Coordinates of C-alpha atoms and ligand atoms in Angstrom, one line a residue:
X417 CA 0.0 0.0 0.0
X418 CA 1.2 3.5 -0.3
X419 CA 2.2 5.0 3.1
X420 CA 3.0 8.9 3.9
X421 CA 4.6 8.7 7.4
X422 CA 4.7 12.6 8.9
X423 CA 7.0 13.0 11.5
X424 CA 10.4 11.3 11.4
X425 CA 10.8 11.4 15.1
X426 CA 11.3 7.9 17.2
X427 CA 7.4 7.0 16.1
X428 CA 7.6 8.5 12.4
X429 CA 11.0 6.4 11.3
X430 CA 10.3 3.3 13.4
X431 CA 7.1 3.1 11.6
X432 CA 8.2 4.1 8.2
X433 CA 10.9 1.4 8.3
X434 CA 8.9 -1.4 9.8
X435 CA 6.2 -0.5 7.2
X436 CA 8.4 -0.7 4.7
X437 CA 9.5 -3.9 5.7
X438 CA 6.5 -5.6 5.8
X439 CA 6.4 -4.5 1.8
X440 CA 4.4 -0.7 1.7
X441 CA 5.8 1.8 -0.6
X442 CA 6.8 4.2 2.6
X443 CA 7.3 8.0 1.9
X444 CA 8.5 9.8 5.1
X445 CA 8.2 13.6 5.3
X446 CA 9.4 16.2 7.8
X447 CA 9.7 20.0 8.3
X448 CA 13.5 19.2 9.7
X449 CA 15.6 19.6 6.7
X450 CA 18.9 18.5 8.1
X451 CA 17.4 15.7 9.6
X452 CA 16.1 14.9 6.3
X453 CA 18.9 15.4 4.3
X454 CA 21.0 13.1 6.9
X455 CA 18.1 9.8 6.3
X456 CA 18.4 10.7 2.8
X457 CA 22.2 9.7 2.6
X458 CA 21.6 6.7 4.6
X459 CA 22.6 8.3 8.6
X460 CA 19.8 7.2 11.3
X461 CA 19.7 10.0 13.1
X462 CA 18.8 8.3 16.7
X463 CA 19.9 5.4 18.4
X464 CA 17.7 2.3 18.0
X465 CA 18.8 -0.8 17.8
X466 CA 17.2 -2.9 14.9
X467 CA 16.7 0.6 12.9
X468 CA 19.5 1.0 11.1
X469 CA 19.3 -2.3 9.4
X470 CA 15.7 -1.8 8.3
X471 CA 16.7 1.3 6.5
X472 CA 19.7 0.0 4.6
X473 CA 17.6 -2.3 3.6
X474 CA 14.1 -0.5 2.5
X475 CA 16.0 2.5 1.6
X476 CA 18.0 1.4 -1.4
X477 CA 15.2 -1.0 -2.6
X478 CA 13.1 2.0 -3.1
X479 CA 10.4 1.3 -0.6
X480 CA 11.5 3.4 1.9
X481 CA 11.6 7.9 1.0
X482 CA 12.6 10.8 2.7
X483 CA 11.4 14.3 1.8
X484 CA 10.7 17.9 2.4
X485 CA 8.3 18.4 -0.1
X486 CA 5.2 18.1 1.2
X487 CA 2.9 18.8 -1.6
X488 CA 4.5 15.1 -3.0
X489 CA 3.8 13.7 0.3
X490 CA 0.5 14.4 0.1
X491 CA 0.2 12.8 -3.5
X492 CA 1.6 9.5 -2.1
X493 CA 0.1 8.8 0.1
X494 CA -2.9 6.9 0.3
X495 CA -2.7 6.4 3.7
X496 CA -1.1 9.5 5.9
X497 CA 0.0 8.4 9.0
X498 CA 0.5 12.1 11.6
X499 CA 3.4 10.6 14.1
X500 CA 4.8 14.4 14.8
X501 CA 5.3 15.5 18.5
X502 CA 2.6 16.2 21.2
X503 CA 4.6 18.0 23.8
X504 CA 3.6 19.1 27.2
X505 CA 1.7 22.8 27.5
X506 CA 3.1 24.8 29.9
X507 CA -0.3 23.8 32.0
X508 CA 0.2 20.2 31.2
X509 CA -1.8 19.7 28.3
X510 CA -1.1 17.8 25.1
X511 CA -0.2 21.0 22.6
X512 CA -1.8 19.8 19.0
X513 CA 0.2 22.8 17.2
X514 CA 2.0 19.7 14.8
X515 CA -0.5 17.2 15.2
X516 CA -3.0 20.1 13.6
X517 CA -0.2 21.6 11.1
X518 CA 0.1 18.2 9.7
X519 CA -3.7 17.8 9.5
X520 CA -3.6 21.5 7.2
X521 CA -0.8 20.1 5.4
X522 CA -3.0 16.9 4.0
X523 CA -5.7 19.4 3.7
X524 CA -4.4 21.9 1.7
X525 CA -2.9 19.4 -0.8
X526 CA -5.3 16.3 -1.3
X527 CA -7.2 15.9 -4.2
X528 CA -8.3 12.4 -4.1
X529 CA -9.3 10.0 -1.0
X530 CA -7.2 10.2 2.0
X531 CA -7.2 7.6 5.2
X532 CA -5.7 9.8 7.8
X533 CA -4.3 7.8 10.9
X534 CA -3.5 9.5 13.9
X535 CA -0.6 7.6 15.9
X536 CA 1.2 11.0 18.0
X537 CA -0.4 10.7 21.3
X538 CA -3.3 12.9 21.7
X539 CA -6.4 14.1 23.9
X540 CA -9.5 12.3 23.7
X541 CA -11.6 14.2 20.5
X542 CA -8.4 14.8 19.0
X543 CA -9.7 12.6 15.6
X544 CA -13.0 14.4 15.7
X545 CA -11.2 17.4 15.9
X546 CA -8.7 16.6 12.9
X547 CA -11.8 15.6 10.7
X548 CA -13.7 18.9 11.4
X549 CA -10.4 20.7 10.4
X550 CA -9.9 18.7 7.2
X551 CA -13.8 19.5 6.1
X552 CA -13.2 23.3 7.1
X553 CA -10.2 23.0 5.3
X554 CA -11.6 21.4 2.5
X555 CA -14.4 23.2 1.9
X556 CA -16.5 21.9 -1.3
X557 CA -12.9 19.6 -2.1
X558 CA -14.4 17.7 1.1
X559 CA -17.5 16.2 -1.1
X560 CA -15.1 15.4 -4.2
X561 CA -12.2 13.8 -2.1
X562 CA -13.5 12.3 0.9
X563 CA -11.5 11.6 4.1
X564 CA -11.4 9.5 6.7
X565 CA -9.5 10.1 10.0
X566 CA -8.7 6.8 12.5
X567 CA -6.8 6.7 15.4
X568 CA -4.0 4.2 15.6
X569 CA -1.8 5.0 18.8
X570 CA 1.5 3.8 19.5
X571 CA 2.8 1.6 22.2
X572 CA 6.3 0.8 21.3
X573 CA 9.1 1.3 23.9
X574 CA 12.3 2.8 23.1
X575 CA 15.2 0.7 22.7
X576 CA 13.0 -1.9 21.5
X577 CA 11.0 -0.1 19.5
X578 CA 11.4 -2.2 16.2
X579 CA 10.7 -5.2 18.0
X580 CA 7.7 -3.8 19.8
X581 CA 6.3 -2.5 15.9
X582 CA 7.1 -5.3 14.3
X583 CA 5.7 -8.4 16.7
X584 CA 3.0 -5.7 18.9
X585 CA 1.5 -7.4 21.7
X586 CA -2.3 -5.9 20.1
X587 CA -3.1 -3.2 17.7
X588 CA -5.5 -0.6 19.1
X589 CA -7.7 0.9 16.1
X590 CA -10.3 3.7 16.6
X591 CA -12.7 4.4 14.1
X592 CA -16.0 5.4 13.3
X593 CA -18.7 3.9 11.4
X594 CA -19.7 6.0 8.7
X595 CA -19.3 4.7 4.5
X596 CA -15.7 5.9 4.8
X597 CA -14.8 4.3 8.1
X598 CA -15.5 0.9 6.0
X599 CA -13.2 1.6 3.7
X600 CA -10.8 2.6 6.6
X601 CA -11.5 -0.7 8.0
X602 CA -10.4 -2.5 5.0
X603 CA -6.9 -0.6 4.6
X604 CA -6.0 -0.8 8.1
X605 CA -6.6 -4.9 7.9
X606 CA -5.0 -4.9 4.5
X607 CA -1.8 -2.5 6.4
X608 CA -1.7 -4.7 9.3
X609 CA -2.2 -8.1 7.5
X610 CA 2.1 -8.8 7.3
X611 CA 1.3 -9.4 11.3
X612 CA 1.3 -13.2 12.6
X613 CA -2.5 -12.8 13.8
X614 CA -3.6 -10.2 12.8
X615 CA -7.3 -10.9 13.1
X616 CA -6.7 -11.4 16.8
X617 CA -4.2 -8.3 17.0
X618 CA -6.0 -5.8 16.0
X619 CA -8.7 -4.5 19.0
X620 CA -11.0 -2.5 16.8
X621 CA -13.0 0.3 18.9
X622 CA -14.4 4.4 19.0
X623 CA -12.0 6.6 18.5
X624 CA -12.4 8.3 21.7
X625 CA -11.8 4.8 23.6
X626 CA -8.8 4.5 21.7
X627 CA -7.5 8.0 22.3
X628 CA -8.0 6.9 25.8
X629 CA -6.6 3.4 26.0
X630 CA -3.3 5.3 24.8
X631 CA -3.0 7.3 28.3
X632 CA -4.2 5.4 30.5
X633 CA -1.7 2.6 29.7
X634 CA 1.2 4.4 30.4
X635 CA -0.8 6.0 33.4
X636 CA -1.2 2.8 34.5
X637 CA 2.2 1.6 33.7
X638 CA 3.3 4.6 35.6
X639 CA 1.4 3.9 38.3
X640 CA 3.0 0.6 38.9
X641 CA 6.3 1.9 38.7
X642 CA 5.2 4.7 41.4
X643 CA 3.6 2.3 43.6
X644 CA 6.6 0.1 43.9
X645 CA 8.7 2.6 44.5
X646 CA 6.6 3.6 47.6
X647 CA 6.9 0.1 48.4
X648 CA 10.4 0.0 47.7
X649 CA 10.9 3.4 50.3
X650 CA 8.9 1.0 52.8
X651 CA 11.2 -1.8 52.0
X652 CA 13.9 -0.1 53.2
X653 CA 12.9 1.1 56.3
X654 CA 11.1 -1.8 57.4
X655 CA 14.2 -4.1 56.4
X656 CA 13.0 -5.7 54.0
X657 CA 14.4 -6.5 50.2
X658 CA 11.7 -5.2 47.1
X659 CA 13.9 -7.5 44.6
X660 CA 12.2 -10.3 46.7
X661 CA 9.2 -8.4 47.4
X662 CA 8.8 -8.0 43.5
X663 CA 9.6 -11.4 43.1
X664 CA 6.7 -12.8 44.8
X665 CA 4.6 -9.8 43.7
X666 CA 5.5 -10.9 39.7
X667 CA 4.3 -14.8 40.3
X668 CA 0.9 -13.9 40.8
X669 CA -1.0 -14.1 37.6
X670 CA -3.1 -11.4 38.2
X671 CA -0.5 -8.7 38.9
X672 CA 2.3 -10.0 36.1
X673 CA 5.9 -9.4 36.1
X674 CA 6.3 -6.4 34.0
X675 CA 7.4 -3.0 35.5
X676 CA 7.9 -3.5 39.1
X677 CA 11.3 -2.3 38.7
X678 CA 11.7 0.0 41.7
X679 CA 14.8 2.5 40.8
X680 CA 14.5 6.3 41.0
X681 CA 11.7 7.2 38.9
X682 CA 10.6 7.3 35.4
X683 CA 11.6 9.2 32.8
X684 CA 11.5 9.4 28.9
X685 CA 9.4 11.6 26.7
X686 CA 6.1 10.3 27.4
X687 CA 5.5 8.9 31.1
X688 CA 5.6 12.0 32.6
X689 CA 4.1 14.1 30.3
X690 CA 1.3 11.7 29.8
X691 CA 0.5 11.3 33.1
X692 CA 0.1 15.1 33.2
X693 CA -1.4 15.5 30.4
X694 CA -3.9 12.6 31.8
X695 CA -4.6 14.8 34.8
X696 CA -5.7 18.2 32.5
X697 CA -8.0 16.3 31.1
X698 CA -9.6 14.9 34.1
X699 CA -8.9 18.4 35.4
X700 CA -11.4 19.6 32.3
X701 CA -13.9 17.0 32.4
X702 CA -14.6 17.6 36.6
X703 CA -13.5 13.9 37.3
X704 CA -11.3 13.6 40.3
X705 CA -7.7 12.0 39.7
X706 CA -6.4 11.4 43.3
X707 CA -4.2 8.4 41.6
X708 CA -2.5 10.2 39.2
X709 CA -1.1 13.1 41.3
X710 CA -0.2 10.8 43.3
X711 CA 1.6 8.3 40.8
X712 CA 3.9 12.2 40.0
X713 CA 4.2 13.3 42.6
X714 CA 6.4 10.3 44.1
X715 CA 8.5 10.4 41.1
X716 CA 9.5 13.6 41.2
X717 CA 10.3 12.8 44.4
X718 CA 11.9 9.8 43.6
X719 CA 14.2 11.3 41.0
X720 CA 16.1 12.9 44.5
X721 CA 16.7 9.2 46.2
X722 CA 19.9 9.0 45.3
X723 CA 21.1 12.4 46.2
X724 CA 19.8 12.0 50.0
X725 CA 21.4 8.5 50.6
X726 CA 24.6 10.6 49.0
X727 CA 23.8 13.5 51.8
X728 CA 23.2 10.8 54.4
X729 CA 26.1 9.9 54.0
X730 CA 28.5 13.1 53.2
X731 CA 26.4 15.9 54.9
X732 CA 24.2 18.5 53.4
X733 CA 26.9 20.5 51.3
X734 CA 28.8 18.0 49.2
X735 CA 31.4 20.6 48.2
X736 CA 34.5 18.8 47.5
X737 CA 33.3 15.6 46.5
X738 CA 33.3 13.8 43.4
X739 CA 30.3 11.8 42.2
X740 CA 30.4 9.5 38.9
X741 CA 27.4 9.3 37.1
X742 CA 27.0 6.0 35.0
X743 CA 24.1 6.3 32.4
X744 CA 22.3 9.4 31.2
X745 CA 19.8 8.2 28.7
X746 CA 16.0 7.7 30.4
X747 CA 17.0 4.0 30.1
X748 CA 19.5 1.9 28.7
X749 CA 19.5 0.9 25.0
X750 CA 18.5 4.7 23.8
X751 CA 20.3 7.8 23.3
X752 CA 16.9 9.4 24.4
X753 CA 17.5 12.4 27.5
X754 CA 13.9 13.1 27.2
X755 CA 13.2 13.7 31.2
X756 CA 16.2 11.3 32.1
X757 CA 16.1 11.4 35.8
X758 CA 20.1 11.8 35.4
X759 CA 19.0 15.6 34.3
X760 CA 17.5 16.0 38.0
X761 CA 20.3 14.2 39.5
X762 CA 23.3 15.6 38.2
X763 CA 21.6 19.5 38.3
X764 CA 21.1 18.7 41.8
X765 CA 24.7 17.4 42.7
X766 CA 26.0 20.2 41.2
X767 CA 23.9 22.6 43.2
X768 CA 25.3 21.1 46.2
X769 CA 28.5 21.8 44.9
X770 CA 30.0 18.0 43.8
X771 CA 32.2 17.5 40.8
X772 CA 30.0 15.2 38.6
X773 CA 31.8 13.0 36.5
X774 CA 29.4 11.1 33.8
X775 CA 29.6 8.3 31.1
X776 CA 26.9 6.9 28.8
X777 CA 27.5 4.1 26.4
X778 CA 25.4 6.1 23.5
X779 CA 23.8 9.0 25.1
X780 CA 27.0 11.5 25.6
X781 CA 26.4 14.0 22.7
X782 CA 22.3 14.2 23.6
X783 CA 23.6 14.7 26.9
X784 CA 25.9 17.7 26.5
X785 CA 22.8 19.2 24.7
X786 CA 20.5 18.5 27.3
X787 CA 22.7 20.0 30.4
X788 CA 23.7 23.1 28.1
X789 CA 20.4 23.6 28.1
X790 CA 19.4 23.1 31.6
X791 CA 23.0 25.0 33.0
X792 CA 22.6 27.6 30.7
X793 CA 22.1 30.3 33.6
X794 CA 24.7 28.5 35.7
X795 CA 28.2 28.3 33.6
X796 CA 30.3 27.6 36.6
X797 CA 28.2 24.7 37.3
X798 CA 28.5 23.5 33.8
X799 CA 32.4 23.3 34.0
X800 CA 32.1 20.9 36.8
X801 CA 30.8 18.0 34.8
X802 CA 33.5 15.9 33.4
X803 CA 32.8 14.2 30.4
X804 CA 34.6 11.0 30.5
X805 CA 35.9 8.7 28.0
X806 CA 34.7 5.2 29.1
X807 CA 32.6 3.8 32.6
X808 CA 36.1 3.5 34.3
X809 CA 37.2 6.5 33.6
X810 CA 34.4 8.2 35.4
X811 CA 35.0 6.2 38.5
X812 CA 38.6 7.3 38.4
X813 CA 38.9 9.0 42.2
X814 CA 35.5 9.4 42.4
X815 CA 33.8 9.2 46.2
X816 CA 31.0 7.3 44.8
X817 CA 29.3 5.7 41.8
X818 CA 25.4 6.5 40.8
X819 CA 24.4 4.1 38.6
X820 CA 21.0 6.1 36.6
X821 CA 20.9 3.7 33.7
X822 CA 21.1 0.3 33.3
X823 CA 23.4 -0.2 30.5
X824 CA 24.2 -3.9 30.4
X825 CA 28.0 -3.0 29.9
X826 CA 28.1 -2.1 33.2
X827 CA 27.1 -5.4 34.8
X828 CA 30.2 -6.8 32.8
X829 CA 32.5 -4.5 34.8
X830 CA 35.1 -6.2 37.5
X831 CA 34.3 -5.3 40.5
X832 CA 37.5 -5.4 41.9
X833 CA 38.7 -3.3 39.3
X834 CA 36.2 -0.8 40.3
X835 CA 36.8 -0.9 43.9
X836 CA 40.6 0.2 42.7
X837 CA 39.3 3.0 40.8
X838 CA 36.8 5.0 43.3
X839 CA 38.5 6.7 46.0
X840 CA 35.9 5.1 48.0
X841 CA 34.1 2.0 47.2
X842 CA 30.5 3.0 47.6
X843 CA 28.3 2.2 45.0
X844 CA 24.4 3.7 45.0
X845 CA 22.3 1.6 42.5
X846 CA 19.4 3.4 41.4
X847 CA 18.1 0.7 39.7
X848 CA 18.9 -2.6 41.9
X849 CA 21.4 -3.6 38.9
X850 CA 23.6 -5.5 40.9
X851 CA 23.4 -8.1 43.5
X852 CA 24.7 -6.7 46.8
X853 CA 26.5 -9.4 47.6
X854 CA 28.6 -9.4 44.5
X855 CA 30.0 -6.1 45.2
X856 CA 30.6 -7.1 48.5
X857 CA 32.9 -9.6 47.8
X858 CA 35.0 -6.8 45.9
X859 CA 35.2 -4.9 49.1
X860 CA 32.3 -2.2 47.8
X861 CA 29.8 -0.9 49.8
X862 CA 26.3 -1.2 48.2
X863 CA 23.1 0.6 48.9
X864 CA 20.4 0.0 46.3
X865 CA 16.7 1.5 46.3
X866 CA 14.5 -0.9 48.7
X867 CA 17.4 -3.6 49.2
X868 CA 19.3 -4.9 52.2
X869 CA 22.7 -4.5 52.1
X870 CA 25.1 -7.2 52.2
X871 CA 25.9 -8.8 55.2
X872 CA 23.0 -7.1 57.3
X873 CA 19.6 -9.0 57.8
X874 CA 16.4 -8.6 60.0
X875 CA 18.2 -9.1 62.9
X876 CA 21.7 -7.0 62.6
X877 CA 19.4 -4.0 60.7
X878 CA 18.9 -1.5 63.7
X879 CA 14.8 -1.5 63.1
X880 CA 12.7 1.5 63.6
X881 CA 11.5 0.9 67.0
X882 CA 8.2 2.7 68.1
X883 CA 6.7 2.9 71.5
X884 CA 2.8 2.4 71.9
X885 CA 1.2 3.8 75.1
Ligands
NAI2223 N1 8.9 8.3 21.7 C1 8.2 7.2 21.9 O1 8.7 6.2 22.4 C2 6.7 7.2 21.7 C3 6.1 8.4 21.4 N2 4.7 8.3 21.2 C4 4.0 9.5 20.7 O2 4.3 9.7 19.3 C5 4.4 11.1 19.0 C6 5.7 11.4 18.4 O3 6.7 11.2 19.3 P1 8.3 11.2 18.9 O4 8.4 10.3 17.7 O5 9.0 10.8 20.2 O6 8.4 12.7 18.5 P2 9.8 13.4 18.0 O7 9.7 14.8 18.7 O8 11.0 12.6 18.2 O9 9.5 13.6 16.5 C7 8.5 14.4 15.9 C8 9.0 14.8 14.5 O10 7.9 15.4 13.8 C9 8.4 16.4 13.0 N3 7.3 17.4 12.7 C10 6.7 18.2 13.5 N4 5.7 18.9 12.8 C11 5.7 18.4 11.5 C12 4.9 18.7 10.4 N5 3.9 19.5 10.4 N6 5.2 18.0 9.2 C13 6.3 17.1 9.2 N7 7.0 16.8 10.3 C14 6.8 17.4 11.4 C15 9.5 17.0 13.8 O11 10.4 17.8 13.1 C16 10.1 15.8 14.5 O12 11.2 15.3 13.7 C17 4.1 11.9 20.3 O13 2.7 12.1 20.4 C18 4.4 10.8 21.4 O14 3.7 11.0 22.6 C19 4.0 7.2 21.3 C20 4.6 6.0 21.6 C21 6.0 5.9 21.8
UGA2224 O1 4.1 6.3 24.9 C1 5.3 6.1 24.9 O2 6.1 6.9 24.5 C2 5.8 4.8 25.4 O3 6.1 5.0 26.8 C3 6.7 3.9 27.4 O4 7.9 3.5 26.7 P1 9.3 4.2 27.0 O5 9.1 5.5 27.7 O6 10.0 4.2 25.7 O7 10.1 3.3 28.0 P2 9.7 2.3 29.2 O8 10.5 1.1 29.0 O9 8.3 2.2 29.4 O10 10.4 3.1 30.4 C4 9.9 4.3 30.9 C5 10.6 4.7 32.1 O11 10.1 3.9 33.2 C6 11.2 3.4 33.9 N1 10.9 2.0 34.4 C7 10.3 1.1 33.6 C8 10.0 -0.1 34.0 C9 10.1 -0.5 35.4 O12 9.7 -1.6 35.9 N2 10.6 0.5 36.2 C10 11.0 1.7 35.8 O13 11.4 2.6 36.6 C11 12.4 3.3 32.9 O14 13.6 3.3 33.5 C12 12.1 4.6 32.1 O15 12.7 5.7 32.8 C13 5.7 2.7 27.3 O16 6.3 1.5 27.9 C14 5.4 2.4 25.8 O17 4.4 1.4 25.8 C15 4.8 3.7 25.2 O18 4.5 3.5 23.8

């Protein structure tokens, strides 16, 4: 089928490649000319593994197009997917500006039937919205061309965000029921039909429930992430260990394994402005959302964990210290510093005057950008990062090690080399990465989020007594 993707942003290319690879003629357009010029001699301009492949591969055999012009992106596509950004407003709210520039864009140049599938993130009505602009838009073209406008949201994860595409778990599909939504209905089966099941995959529904069923999964994903945090807090002061609390929380059924990772927060470019976003609208429709400011408000405070359990240890001012960051990326696998929790952390070590020295696998480059950005008003601070050339390096004489991202390279590092490196063997693992007892045995003293260090149990952990009357 012919595909226009809009947007060549994580969503856009990962879905203009996987397209393409399943056989659709894949035109990809966007505004960002130097972003475009770089696809169209064959550089991937983000980090994802599995990408790069699908584009040397689609790209030469002519399935797979990169333009500016988006008069001929119009043209070719019979399908236009809109998967351009829906940042946060400064009150929290999704802002449409792209999602509704894109809609003009289709408007202004189709001349034939158009299937118009919404997969950017948006507010519930978004789709009604976009099909009242294209028949304002339109005008008496509307009659002649005829449009129809699904919504098709995304759930990939980045860093396995070809994988997710390519084998999805469903395919959620809202659309209405009108004489064009049937022909909608038959392109988006005849799209989707390169998927293994395809007739159980796809979740047909209203495009206001699927609108919905896009936030409120990563609400609820978020929620779980919060939650166990909380529990991981409690952990830790009660004595107990969350990895074996999450163990035992995973092997029920009903709850499931996935993302009971305690650690010190999430991140990323959509979690947390989903969740707000999620809140406006309850805000908007008078519906109470108790949960949800909750589920933010102890990751933002989350994002800090590691910093206290450094002041617990050093004092308030950490002046004269030196603090190695490993991992800067949201999470491992992506160059992505989206709301990377290392953004709050390293600001904040900085602030309390620390020499920060930092190392991602992939994410160094995004990173000098993103703390540029955030330090612009504080230079001095700035100079007090060190950028360093490999994992060991930023260990060199440090006073302790963060790990923020999970990078599996670090798990391969010798600990006993490590312990030579620091200045001091502590290690704080903000994401339980490590077993404590492995460390240990290195001579390195670990703290993780929620776990009991090595060599302490129930009965040597002083335990908060309290006195009842
Ligand atoms: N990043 C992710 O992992 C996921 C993101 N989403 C959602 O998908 C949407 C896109 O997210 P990302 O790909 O991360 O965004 P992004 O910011 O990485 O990319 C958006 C791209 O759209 C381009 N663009 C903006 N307006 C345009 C226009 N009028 N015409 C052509 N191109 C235009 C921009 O230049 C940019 O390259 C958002 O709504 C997001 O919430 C959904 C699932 C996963
Ligand atoms: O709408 C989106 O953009 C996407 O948001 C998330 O995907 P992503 O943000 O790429 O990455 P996740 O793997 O979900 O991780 C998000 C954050 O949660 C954290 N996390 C994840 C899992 C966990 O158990 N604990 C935890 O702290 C990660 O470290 C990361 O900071 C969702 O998982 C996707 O389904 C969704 O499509």
């Amino acid at each position: 089928m012919k595909v226009t993707v809009i947007g060549t942003g994580y969503v856009g290319l990962v879905t203009g490649a996987c397209m393409a690879e399943w056989g659709h003629d894949v035109m990809c357009l966007d505004l960002d000319a130097a972003k475009i010029a770089r696809l169209q001699r064959g550089e991937v301009p983000i980090y994802e593994p599995g990408l790069r492949e699908l584009i040397m591969r689609n790209q030469p055999a002519g399935r797979l197009r990169f333009t500016t012009d988006v008069a001929a992106s119009v043209e070719h596509g019979d399908i236009q997917f809109i998967a351009v950004g829906t940042p946060p407003d400064e009150d929290g709210s999704a802002d449409l500006r792209h999602v509704l520039e894109a809609a003009r864009q289709i408007a202004c140049h189709m001349d034939s039937f158009k299937l118009v599938v919404n997969k950017s993130t948006v507010p519930v009505g978004t789709a009604q919205r976009v099909s009242t602009l294209l028949e304002e838009e339109l005008g008496r073209r509307a009659v002649r061309c005829g449009f129809a406008v699904v919504s098709n949201p995304e759930f990939l994860k980045e860093g396995s965000a070809v994988a997710d595409f390519l084998q999805p778990d469903r395919v959620i599909i809202g659309c209405g029921s009108g004489t064009a939504d049937r022909r909608a209905r038959e392109w988006m089966t005849q799209l989707y039909a390169p998927l293994e099941r395809t007739s159980s995959q796809l979740l047909w529904m209203e495009t206001r429930s699927a609108e919905l069923t896009k936030y409120a999964a990563n609400a609820m994903l978020a929620t779980r992430i919060s939650l166990m945090n909380e529990y991981a807090n409690l952990a830790e002061a009660l004595g107990a260990d969350i990895e074996e609390v999450r163990r035992g929380l995973g092997s029920d059924p009903r709850i499931g394994a996935h993302f009971l990772k305690a650690g010190i927060g999430y991140g990323g470019s959509c979690f947390p402005k989903d969740v707000r976003a999620l809140i406006r609208m309850s805000e908007q429709a008078h519906v109470s959302h108790h949960v949800l400011d909750a589920v933010e408000a102890v990751n933002s405070r989350q994002k800090f964990k590691l910093v206290e359990k450094l002041q617990k240890r050093f004092g308030a001012s950490l002046s004269g210290r030196t603090v190695a960051i490993w991992g800067l990326a949201f999470k491992p696998e992506t160059d992505d510093m989206r709301e990377a929790p290392s953004r709050c952390i390293v600001g904040e070590l900085l602030r309390l005057g620390a020499i920060v020295r930092v190392f991602d696998p992939v994410a160094m480059p995004a990173a000098r950008r993103a703390f540029a950005q955030d330090l612009a008003a504080y230079p001095r601070r700035l100079a007090n990062i060190h950028w360093a050339s490999s994992a060991l390096d930023a260990a060199r004489g440090s006073d302790a090690l963060l790990l923020v991202t999970e990078w599996v390279e670090f798990s391969h590092i010798d600990p006993v080399q490590l312990a030579k490196t620091l200045s001091m063997p502590l290690v704080l693992d903000g994401r339980n990465a490590w077993e404590p007892s492995l460390l240990a045995s290195a001579g390195i003293e670990h703290r993780g989020i929620g776990r009991i260090p090595a060599g302490e149990t129930l009965r040597t952990r002083p335990m908060p007594l309290r006195r009842f009357s």
